[in-house]
Tab-separated table of C-alpha atoms and ligand atoms in Angstrom:
chain	number	residue	atom	x	y	z
A	1	MET	CA	-14.721	-26.331	-6.293
A	2	ASN	CA	-13.247	-25.863	-2.552
A	3	LYS	CA	-16.130	-23.890	-0.768
A	4	TYR	CA	-13.369	-22.244	1.198
A	5	ALA	CA	-11.784	-20.874	-1.686
A	6	VAL	CA	-11.175	-17.234	-2.332
A	7	ASP	CA	-14.496	-16.294	-5.312
A	8	SER	CA	-13.952	-14.849	-8.682
A	9	HIS	CA	-14.428	-11.621	-7.114
A	10	GLY	CA	-11.983	-11.975	-4.783
A	11	TYR	CA	-13.798	-12.809	-1.428
A	12	TYR	CA	-13.995	-15.524	1.010
A	13	GLY	CA	-17.713	-15.211	2.010
A	14	ASN	CA	-17.860	-12.042	3.233
A	15	PHE	CA	-14.344	-10.914	3.763
A	16	GLY	CA	-11.745	-9.535	1.011
A	17	GLY	CA	-12.075	-7.874	-1.608
A	18	ALA	CA	-9.535	-5.163	-2.925
A	19	TYR	CA	-10.018	-1.918	-1.418
A	20	ILE	CA	-7.515	0.273	-3.248
A	21	PRO	CA	-6.468	3.816	-4.567
A	22	GLU	CA	-7.503	4.136	-7.942
A	23	ILE	CA	-3.582	4.638	-9.053
A	24	LEU	CA	-3.442	1.027	-8.070
A	25	HIS	CA	-5.937	-0.700	-9.854
A	26	ARG	CA	-3.847	-1.397	-12.361
A	27	CYS	CA	-0.910	-3.261	-10.629
A	28	VAL	CA	-3.201	-5.333	-8.901
A	29	LYS	CA	-5.387	-6.301	-11.779
A	30	GLU	CA	-2.367	-6.730	-13.650
A	31	LEU	CA	-1.284	-9.515	-10.587
A	32	GLU	CA	-4.608	-10.890	-10.453
A	33	ARG	CA	-4.675	-11.990	-14.085
A	34	GLN	CA	-0.882	-12.966	-14.373
A	35	TYR	CA	-0.596	-15.119	-10.563
A	36	LEU	CA	-2.300	-18.543	-11.585
A	37	PRO	CA	-0.840	-19.081	-15.039
A	38	ILE	CA	2.420	-18.269	-13.400
A	39	LEU	CA	2.262	-20.232	-10.407
A	40	GLU	CA	0.748	-22.996	-12.471
A	41	SER	CA	2.968	-23.084	-14.911
A	42	GLU	CA	6.146	-25.850	-15.427
A	43	GLU	CA	8.740	-23.042	-15.132
A	44	PHE	CA	7.880	-21.618	-12.431
A	45	ARG	CA	7.099	-25.490	-10.238
A	46	LEU	CA	10.268	-26.342	-11.330
A	47	LYS	CA	12.347	-23.312	-10.042
A	48	TYR	CA	10.148	-23.413	-6.578
A	49	GLU	CA	10.513	-26.399	-6.108
A	50	ARG	CA	14.113	-26.299	-6.541
A	51	LEU	CA	14.527	-23.164	-4.333
A	52	LEU	CA	12.241	-24.827	-1.542
A	53	ARG	CA	14.651	-28.020	-1.230
A	54	ASP	CA	18.203	-26.061	-1.947
A	55	TYR	CA	17.899	-23.234	-0.514
A	56	VAL	CA	15.502	-23.131	1.907
A	57	GLY	CA	15.956	-26.772	3.147
A	58	ARG	CA	12.467	-28.572	2.513
A	59	PRO	CA	10.715	-30.405	3.116
A	60	SER	CA	10.613	-29.581	6.999
A	61	PRO	CA	10.518	-32.113	9.192
A	62	LEU	CA	7.470	-33.294	11.056
A	63	TYR	CA	8.441	-34.615	14.676
A	64	LEU	CA	6.541	-36.618	16.645
A	65	ALA	CA	7.121	-34.635	20.053
A	66	GLU	CA	6.774	-38.059	22.343
A	67	ARG	CA	7.471	-36.008	25.804
A	68	LEU	CA	4.924	-33.309	25.036
A	69	SER	CA	2.476	-35.751	23.866
A	70	GLU	CA	2.468	-37.756	27.029
A	71	LYS	CA	1.921	-34.175	28.748
A	72	TYR	CA	-1.391	-33.848	26.750
A	73	GLY	CA	-2.185	-37.426	26.489
A	74	CYS	CA	-2.336	-37.309	22.419
A	75	LYS	CA	-0.480	-38.104	19.418
A	76	ILE	CA	1.424	-34.144	18.677
A	77	TYR	CA	3.535	-33.764	15.674
A	78	LEU	CA	5.427	-30.825	15.426
A	79	LYS	CA	5.954	-29.407	12.173
A	80	ARG	CA	9.402	-27.685	12.178
A	81	GLU	CA	9.165	-24.877	9.788
A	82	ASP	CA	11.742	-23.120	12.133
A	83	LEU	CA	14.485	-25.318	10.375
A	84	ASN	CA	13.810	-23.312	7.487
A	85	HIS	CA	16.640	-21.115	6.208
A	86	THR	CA	15.848	-17.774	8.034
A	87	GLY	CA	14.451	-19.559	11.001
A	88	ALA	CA	10.575	-19.356	10.241
A	89	HIS	CA	7.836	-19.953	7.252
A	90	LYS	CA	8.098	-16.511	6.162
A	91	ILE	CA	10.978	-17.519	3.019
A	92	ASN	CA	8.144	-19.921	1.884
A	93	ASN	CA	6.670	-16.717	0.379
A	94	THR	CA	9.240	-14.788	0.038
A	95	ALA	CA	10.741	-16.915	-2.398
A	96	GLY	CA	7.675	-17.543	-4.354
A	97	GLN	CA	6.778	-14.046	-4.934
A	98	ILE	CA	10.393	-12.971	-6.103
A	99	LEU	CA	9.893	-15.817	-9.015
A	100	LEU	CA	6.832	-14.161	-9.914
A	101	ALA	CA	8.061	-10.645	-9.815
A	102	ARG	CA	10.886	-11.449	-12.224
A	103	LYS	CA	8.545	-13.323	-14.519
A	104	MET	CA	6.007	-10.227	-14.505
A	105	GLY	CA	9.199	-8.018	-15.619
A	106	LYS	CA	9.751	-6.031	-12.438
A	107	LYS	CA	12.878	-4.351	-11.491
A	108	ARG	CA	12.494	-3.552	-7.756
A	109	ILE	CA	11.160	-5.435	-4.741
A	110	ILE	CA	9.177	-3.324	-1.895
A	111	ALA	CA	7.896	-4.457	1.881
A	112	GLU	CA	6.774	-3.327	4.702
A	113	THR	CA	7.842	-4.788	7.985
A	114	GLY	CA	6.826	-4.862	11.503
A	115	ALA	CA	9.589	-6.656	13.698
A	116	GLY	CA	11.841	-7.366	10.618
A	117	GLN	CA	10.780	-10.765	9.855
A	118	HIS	CA	9.517	-10.580	6.777
A	119	GLY	CA	12.150	-7.622	5.918
A	120	VAL	CA	14.453	-9.987	6.304
A	121	ALA	CA	13.200	-12.556	4.103
A	122	THR	CA	12.444	-10.522	1.318
A	123	ALA	CA	15.531	-8.947	1.781
A	124	THR	CA	17.337	-12.229	1.315
A	125	VAL	CA	15.514	-13.592	-1.603
A	126	CYS	CA	16.214	-9.943	-3.140
A	127	ALA	CA	20.417	-10.755	-2.651
A	128	LEU	CA	19.580	-14.132	-3.775
A	129	MET	CA	17.928	-12.868	-7.175
A	130	ASP	CA	20.175	-9.566	-7.554
A	131	MET	CA	17.091	-7.119	-6.901
A	132	GLU	CA	16.543	-3.818	-5.512
A	133	CYS	CA	15.143	-4.189	-2.113
A	134	VAL	CA	13.482	-1.206	-0.313
A	135	VAL	CA	12.130	-2.004	3.282
A	136	TYR	CA	9.732	0.127	4.844
A	137	MET	CA	9.367	-0.048	8.735
A	138	GLY	CA	8.017	2.025	11.458
A	139	GLN	CA	10.663	4.549	13.204
A	140	THR	CA	9.632	2.975	16.651
A	141	ASP	CA	10.025	-0.643	15.129
A	142	VAL	CA	13.518	0.516	13.963
A	143	GLU	CA	14.812	1.006	17.182
A	144	ARG	CA	13.042	-2.294	18.911
A	145	GLN	CA	14.548	-4.639	15.986
A	146	SER	CA	17.940	-3.321	15.526
A	147	VAL	CA	19.078	-6.899	14.468
A	148	ASN	CA	17.016	-7.088	12.125
A	149	VAL	CA	17.674	-3.586	10.450
A	150	GLU	CA	21.324	-4.751	10.151
A	151	LYS	CA	20.740	-8.121	8.827
A	152	MET	CA	18.329	-6.319	5.933
A	153	LYS	CA	21.359	-3.794	5.623
A	154	MET	CA	23.782	-6.884	5.260
A	155	LEU	CA	21.744	-8.212	2.985
A	156	GLY	CA	22.164	-4.947	0.805
A	157	ALA	CA	18.284	-3.455	1.117
A	158	THR	CA	17.233	0.005	2.116
A	159	VAL	CA	15.453	0.277	5.087
A	160	VAL	CA	13.053	3.240	4.949
A	161	PRO	CA	12.188	4.279	9.107
A	162	VAL	CA	8.584	5.391	8.640
A	163	THR	CA	7.338	8.927	11.040
A	164	SER	CA	4.534	8.731	10.737
A	165	GLY	CA	1.198	7.969	13.109
A	166	ASN	CA	2.456	5.528	15.625
A	167	MET	CA	5.668	4.513	13.668
A	168	THR	CA	4.813	1.323	13.456
A	169	LEU	CA	3.193	-1.421	11.050
A	170	LYS	CA	0.258	0.099	10.079
A	171	ASP	CA	2.256	3.160	8.825
A	172	ALA	CA	5.181	1.324	7.161
A	173	THR	CA	2.061	-0.467	5.046
A	174	ASN	CA	0.988	2.740	4.330
A	175	GLU	CA	4.119	3.871	3.404
A	176	ALA	CA	4.916	0.974	1.121
A	177	ILE	CA	1.034	1.534	-1.049
A	178	ARG	CA	2.306	5.154	-1.333
A	179	ASP	CA	5.562	3.855	-2.759
A	180	TRP	CA	3.674	1.149	-4.977
A	181	CYS	CA	1.879	4.423	-6.422
A	182	CYS	CA	4.548	6.288	-7.460
A	183	HIS	CA	6.248	3.571	-9.406
A	184	PRO	CA	3.435	1.266	-10.406
A	185	GLN	CA	5.389	0.168	-13.752
A	186	ASP	CA	8.561	-1.489	-12.165
A	187	THR	CA	7.773	-2.506	-8.301
A	188	TYR	CA	6.735	-4.973	-7.019
A	189	TYR	CA	5.096	-5.195	-3.605
A	190	ILE	CA	6.263	-8.118	-1.802
A	191	ILE	CA	3.572	-8.762	0.690
A	192	GLY	CA	4.162	-11.079	3.972
A	193	SER	CA	1.296	-12.553	5.097
A	194	THR	CA	-2.233	-13.417	3.812
A	195	VAL	CA	-3.424	-10.321	4.021
A	196	GLY	CA	-3.816	-7.287	1.505
A	197	PRO	CA	-5.745	-6.734	-1.265
A	198	HIS	CA	-7.138	-9.620	-3.452
A	199	PRO	CA	-4.827	-11.536	-4.968
A	200	TYR	CA	-2.482	-11.328	-2.396
A	201	PRO	CA	-4.107	-13.468	0.334
A	202	ASP	CA	-4.876	-16.432	-2.354
A	203	LEU	CA	-1.314	-15.921	-3.543
A	204	VAL	CA	0.387	-16.302	-0.329
A	205	ALA	CA	-2.119	-19.191	1.035
A	206	ARG	CA	-0.787	-21.105	-2.048
A	207	LEU	CA	2.683	-20.610	-1.267
A	208	GLN	CA	2.580	-21.300	1.825
A	209	SER	CA	0.310	-24.496	1.047
A	210	VAL	CA	4.026	-26.551	0.779
A	211	ILE	CA	3.242	-26.805	4.275
A	212	SER	CA	0.123	-29.039	4.435
A	213	ARG	CA	1.432	-31.017	1.229
A	214	GLU	CA	4.081	-31.975	3.192
A	215	ILE	CA	2.133	-33.165	6.030
A	216	LYS	CA	-0.189	-35.261	3.972
A	217	GLN	CA	2.876	-37.185	2.793
A	218	GLN	CA	4.588	-37.549	6.117
A	219	LEU	CA	1.650	-38.402	7.974
A	220	ALA	CA	1.025	-41.104	5.336
A	221	GLU	CA	4.512	-42.532	5.915
A	222	GLN	CA	4.001	-42.257	9.672
A	223	GLU	CA	0.623	-43.008	10.430
A	224	GLY	CA	-0.870	-44.495	7.881
A	225	ARG	CA	-3.419	-41.961	7.070
A	226	ASP	CA	-2.622	-38.636	5.572
A	227	TYR	CA	-5.088	-36.354	7.847
A	228	PRO	CA	-4.601	-35.642	11.357
A	229	ASP	CA	-7.795	-35.290	14.005
A	230	CYS	CA	-6.551	-31.714	14.794
A	231	LEU	CA	-4.388	-29.065	13.147
A	232	ILE	CA	-3.016	-26.700	15.173
A	233	ALA	CA	-1.664	-23.111	14.368
A	234	CYS	CA	-0.637	-19.257	15.287
A	235	VAL	CA	-2.179	-16.398	13.497
A	236	GLY	CA	-0.993	-12.818	13.115
A	237	GLY	CA	-1.848	-11.812	9.269
A	238	GLY	CA	-2.278	-15.973	9.053
A	239	SER	CA	-0.248	-17.233	6.505
A	240	ASN	CA	1.527	-19.989	8.499
A	241	ALA	CA	-1.850	-20.941	9.644
A	242	ALA	CA	-2.915	-21.055	6.124
A	243	GLY	CA	-0.056	-23.410	4.807
A	244	THR	CA	-0.810	-25.127	7.558
A	245	ILE	CA	-4.799	-25.765	6.775
A	246	TYR	CA	-4.801	-25.548	3.097
A	247	HIS	CA	-4.863	-28.538	2.240
A	248	TYR	CA	-7.459	-29.934	4.629
A	249	LEU	CA	-10.109	-27.314	4.803
A	250	GLU	CA	-12.376	-29.289	3.179
A	251	ASN	CA	-12.011	-32.652	4.853
A	252	PRO	CA	-14.150	-32.257	8.489
A	253	LYS	CA	-12.814	-34.881	10.012
A	254	VAL	CA	-9.624	-32.254	10.524
A	255	ARG	CA	-10.735	-29.840	13.484
A	256	ILE	CA	-8.651	-26.820	12.754
A	257	VAL	CA	-7.886	-24.583	16.114
A	258	LEU	CA	-6.099	-21.301	15.485
A	259	ALA	CA	-4.416	-19.141	18.084
A	260	GLU	CA	-4.264	-15.582	17.904
A	261	ALA	CA	-2.770	-13.076	20.594
A	262	GLY	CA	-4.619	-12.028	23.683
A	263	GLY	CA	-1.878	-9.890	25.049
A	264	LYS	CA	-2.590	-9.067	28.409
A	265	GLY	CA	-5.738	-10.137	28.266
A	266	VAL	CA	-8.952	-9.839	25.570
A	267	GLU	CA	-10.567	-7.120	27.502
A	268	SER	CA	-7.245	-5.361	28.927
A	269	GLY	CA	-6.812	-3.148	26.209
A	270	GLU	CA	-4.140	-5.046	25.709
A	271	THR	CA	-4.446	-7.009	23.061
A	272	ALA	CA	-4.041	-8.155	19.476
A	273	ALA	CA	-7.378	-10.966	19.888
A	274	THR	CA	-8.776	-9.804	16.331
A	275	ILE	CA	-11.516	-12.302	15.914
A	276	ALA	CA	-11.977	-12.371	19.833
A	277	LEU	CA	-12.578	-8.115	19.452
A	278	GLY	CA	-13.024	-7.307	15.967
A	279	GLN	CA	-15.559	-5.490	14.006
A	280	VAL	CA	-15.808	-5.597	10.145
A	281	GLY	CA	-13.994	-2.892	8.704
A	282	ILE	CA	-11.111	-2.131	5.954
A	283	ILE	CA	-7.185	-2.731	6.726
A	284	HIS	CA	-4.514	-3.051	3.713
A	285	GLY	CA	-7.122	-3.205	1.486
A	286	ALA	CA	-9.042	-5.828	2.275
A	287	ARG	CA	-12.412	-6.164	4.428
A	288	THR	CA	-12.193	-8.121	7.563
A	289	TYR	CA	-12.181	-8.414	10.991
A	290	VAL	CA	-10.306	-4.685	12.767
A	291	ILE	CA	-9.261	-3.911	16.083
A	292	GLN	CA	-11.268	-0.176	15.753
A	293	ASN	CA	-12.508	2.216	18.431
A	294	ASP	CA	-16.227	3.725	18.093
A	295	ASP	CA	-15.053	5.782	15.565
A	296	GLY	CA	-13.899	2.946	13.104
A	297	GLN	CA	-10.223	4.160	14.098
A	298	ILE	CA	-8.060	1.317	13.774
A	299	GLU	CA	-6.446	0.612	17.277
A	300	GLU	CA	-2.715	0.011	18.041
A	301	PRO	CA	-2.761	-3.648	19.029
A	302	TYR	CA	-0.453	-5.248	21.575
A	303	SER	CA	1.270	-8.508	22.361
A	304	ILE	CA	4.366	-9.704	23.454
A	305	SER	CA	4.864	-11.201	19.912
A	306	ALA	CA	5.883	-8.716	17.257
A	307	GLY	CA	4.911	-11.282	14.835
A	308	LEU	CA	1.293	-11.468	16.138
A	309	ASP	CA	0.534	-7.679	16.659
A	310	TYR	CA	-1.240	-7.100	14.157
A	311	PRO	CA	-4.856	-5.089	14.235
A	312	GLY	CA	-6.499	-7.271	11.111
A	313	ILE	CA	-6.443	-10.885	10.308
A	314	GLY	CA	-6.562	-12.443	7.152
A	315	PRO	CA	-10.071	-12.674	5.269
A	316	LEU	CA	-9.944	-16.258	4.852
A	317	HIS	CA	-9.471	-16.478	8.626
A	318	ALA	CA	-12.185	-14.415	9.317
A	319	SER	CA	-14.482	-16.422	7.386
A	320	LEU	CA	-13.113	-19.353	8.594
A	321	ALA	CA	-14.049	-18.248	12.126
A	322	GLU	CA	-17.469	-16.977	11.047
A	323	LEU	CA	-18.631	-20.204	9.161
A	324	GLY	CA	-17.422	-21.996	12.560
A	325	ARG	CA	-15.011	-23.970	10.321
A	326	ALA	CA	-12.053	-22.785	12.829
A	327	GLU	CA	-12.286	-22.637	16.678
A	328	VAL	CA	-10.324	-19.210	17.356
A	329	LEU	CA	-8.733	-18.894	20.660
A	330	ALA	CA	-7.069	-16.022	22.236
A	331	VAL	CA	-3.399	-17.232	24.332
A	332	ASN	CA	-2.186	-14.175	26.594
A	333	ASP	CA	1.377	-13.035	27.172
A	334	ASP	CA	2.462	-15.224	29.952
A	335	GLU	CA	0.539	-18.252	28.473
A	336	ALA	CA	2.723	-18.185	25.650
A	337	VAL	CA	5.774	-17.673	27.395
A	338	ARG	CA	5.014	-20.829	30.118
A	339	ALA	CA	4.480	-22.865	26.610
A	340	ALA	CA	7.878	-22.012	25.059
A	341	TYR	CA	9.593	-22.993	28.409
A	342	GLU	CA	7.078	-26.428	28.520
A	343	LEU	CA	8.712	-27.276	24.538
A	344	THR	CA	12.025	-25.975	25.488
A	345	ARG	CA	12.337	-28.365	28.884
A	346	LEU	CA	10.668	-31.343	27.156
A	347	GLU	CA	11.782	-31.369	23.504
A	348	GLY	CA	14.728	-29.110	23.656
A	349	ILE	CA	13.378	-26.871	21.038
A	350	ILE	CA	12.902	-23.551	21.864
A	351	PRO	CA	10.318	-21.631	19.786
A	352	ALA	CA	9.539	-18.065	18.298
A	353	LEU	CA	7.333	-16.333	20.702
A	354	GLU	CA	4.514	-16.682	18.210
A	355	SER	CA	4.590	-20.356	17.727
A	356	ALA	CA	4.503	-20.312	21.742
A	357	HIS	CA	0.977	-19.033	21.059
A	358	ALA	CA	-0.033	-22.405	19.208
A	359	LEU	CA	1.394	-24.306	22.062
A	360	GLY	CA	-0.120	-22.258	24.456
A	361	ALA	CA	-3.308	-23.478	23.301
A	362	LEU	CA	-2.863	-27.250	24.310
A	363	PRO	CA	-3.901	-26.529	28.067
A	364	LYS	CA	-7.255	-25.260	26.480
A	365	LEU	CA	-7.753	-28.552	24.412
A	366	ARG	CA	-8.970	-31.778	25.558
A	367	PHE	CA	-7.945	-35.100	23.433
A	368	HIS	CA	-8.104	-38.993	23.115
A	369	PRO	CA	-5.168	-40.769	23.605
A	370	GLU	CA	-5.643	-42.381	20.114
A	371	GLU	CA	-5.998	-38.523	18.516
A	372	VAL	CA	-3.550	-37.503	16.325
A	373	VAL	CA	-2.443	-33.129	16.632
A	374	VAL	CA	-0.420	-31.479	14.305
A	375	LEU	CA	0.555	-28.138	15.504
A	376	THR	CA	3.111	-25.713	13.018
A	377	VAL	CA	6.289	-24.341	14.551
A	378	SER	CA	6.338	-21.309	12.840
A	379	GLY	CA	9.922	-20.224	14.036
A	380	ARG	CA	12.728	-20.719	15.922
A	381	GLY	CA	13.141	-18.440	19.179
A	382	ASP	CA	16.684	-16.969	18.522
A	383	LYS	CA	15.090	-13.791	17.812
A	384	ASP	CA	12.915	-13.731	21.294
A	385	ILE	CA	15.320	-15.007	23.493
A	386	GLU	CA	15.810	-11.731	25.655
A	387	THR	CA	11.986	-11.668	26.093
A	388	TYR	CA	12.141	-15.444	27.559
A	389	MET	CA	15.063	-14.527	29.721
A	390	ARG	CA	13.133	-11.256	31.435
A	391	GLU	CA	9.672	-12.747	31.471
A	392	ARG	CA	11.287	-16.425	33.179
A	393	HIS	CA	9.028	-15.660	36.053
A	394	GLN	CA	6.243	-16.407	34.186
A	395	THR	CA	7.172	-20.095	34.417
A	396	GLU	CA	7.755	-20.271	38.602
A	397	PRO	CA	4.275	-21.556	40.480
B	1	LIG	C1	5.701	-13.208	10.822
B	1	LIG	C2	5.604	-14.502	11.955
B	1	LIG	C3	4.339	-15.091	12.137
B	1	LIG	C4	3.114	-14.812	11.958
B	1	LIG	O1	2.288	-14.519	10.267
B	1	LIG	P1	1.766	-15.421	9.953
B	1	LIG	O2	1.382	-14.659	8.933
B	1	LIG	O3	0.404	-15.441	10.742
B	1	LIG	O4	2.568	-16.647	10.086
B	1	LIG	C5	4.144	-15.956	12.958
B	1	LIG	N1	5.441	-16.715	13.550
B	1	LIG	C6	6.458	-16.564	12.927
B	1	LIG	C7	7.966	-16.968	13.647
B	1	LIG	C8	6.479	-15.638	12.128
B	1	LIG	O5	7.762	-14.504	11.882
């Protein structure tokens, strides 16, 4: 038994569980009962593998970045999730969950989205599978992320603007949960990261674990050993990181570094550095670290990167941080922007702002020349070009 895996009560050590309204109890139990038998069935595996290969475009390359390696004095491989269909790792999860929803006989899909990336990945697989799709999104985010809103509509989804609270992700999540409460029979809720009530964190981690399964195979071919010395990934809710580390958690030779969003600085009041600041609380149905004030109210987080702008963190990652299995670094906005420009100039790859936080961890670490580092580029930077142009002055000395 993997000591870092979720236990039979849905906990990773002190974190996780399912803190949900009574009315959802049956839905969540039904999912808990069905997800493993379905995921492990031959029928599911064949369908999912075919989708990942022919639709998503997997395996994604493991690319030895020579100029970046030279700069940091070690051997850096980039896991290229930016090359997936729709431009990020999120499709690995939505493609799996929609197959699960269909197998469970559900007719209607709901999702919440902040920046719109998970909404687009959900609307994409709903179009593919001809399923009704409703995406809840805070009104503020609808205004900030018009391109993703248009993409979701073009894909046939209904985008519902949420006007409660701060009109951002947290409020959209509450609204999605309310919808699920009203339609527990026919509706499946696709959660976009390793967050939410058990079994979602485990379900999403298993679906994203294709990332580390491929890394093992690709490193064996390219390096003659199937593990790196160090893994680096960014963490919002934690799904690309969970996928990157999944098959290495029990190998103590593999150092794990997670980069969370420092925003304007951990002490600035404008941050999303949940591990650095968070106290234990309940968010999105799970017990984990949460950025909250003295009254226990969840604080509005801030990051230049919309995908990392989340006031909680997956219970798996909270546990790994508490146990010391993962080192968690806060990377600030300016450090991420500099790192994105650096990768672009050295390797000709424009990373997503989220992924730029993983790259921004490199200058904070020390390596030996023979060390093998694998860093996950979770998405591509097309969606962030406006921000990069606006912040270009950050790159000047
Ligand atoms: C959503 C997103 C993230 C953050 O989500 P995780 O669940 O922490 O992986 C990171 N990178 C990109 C490109 C994203 O779209």
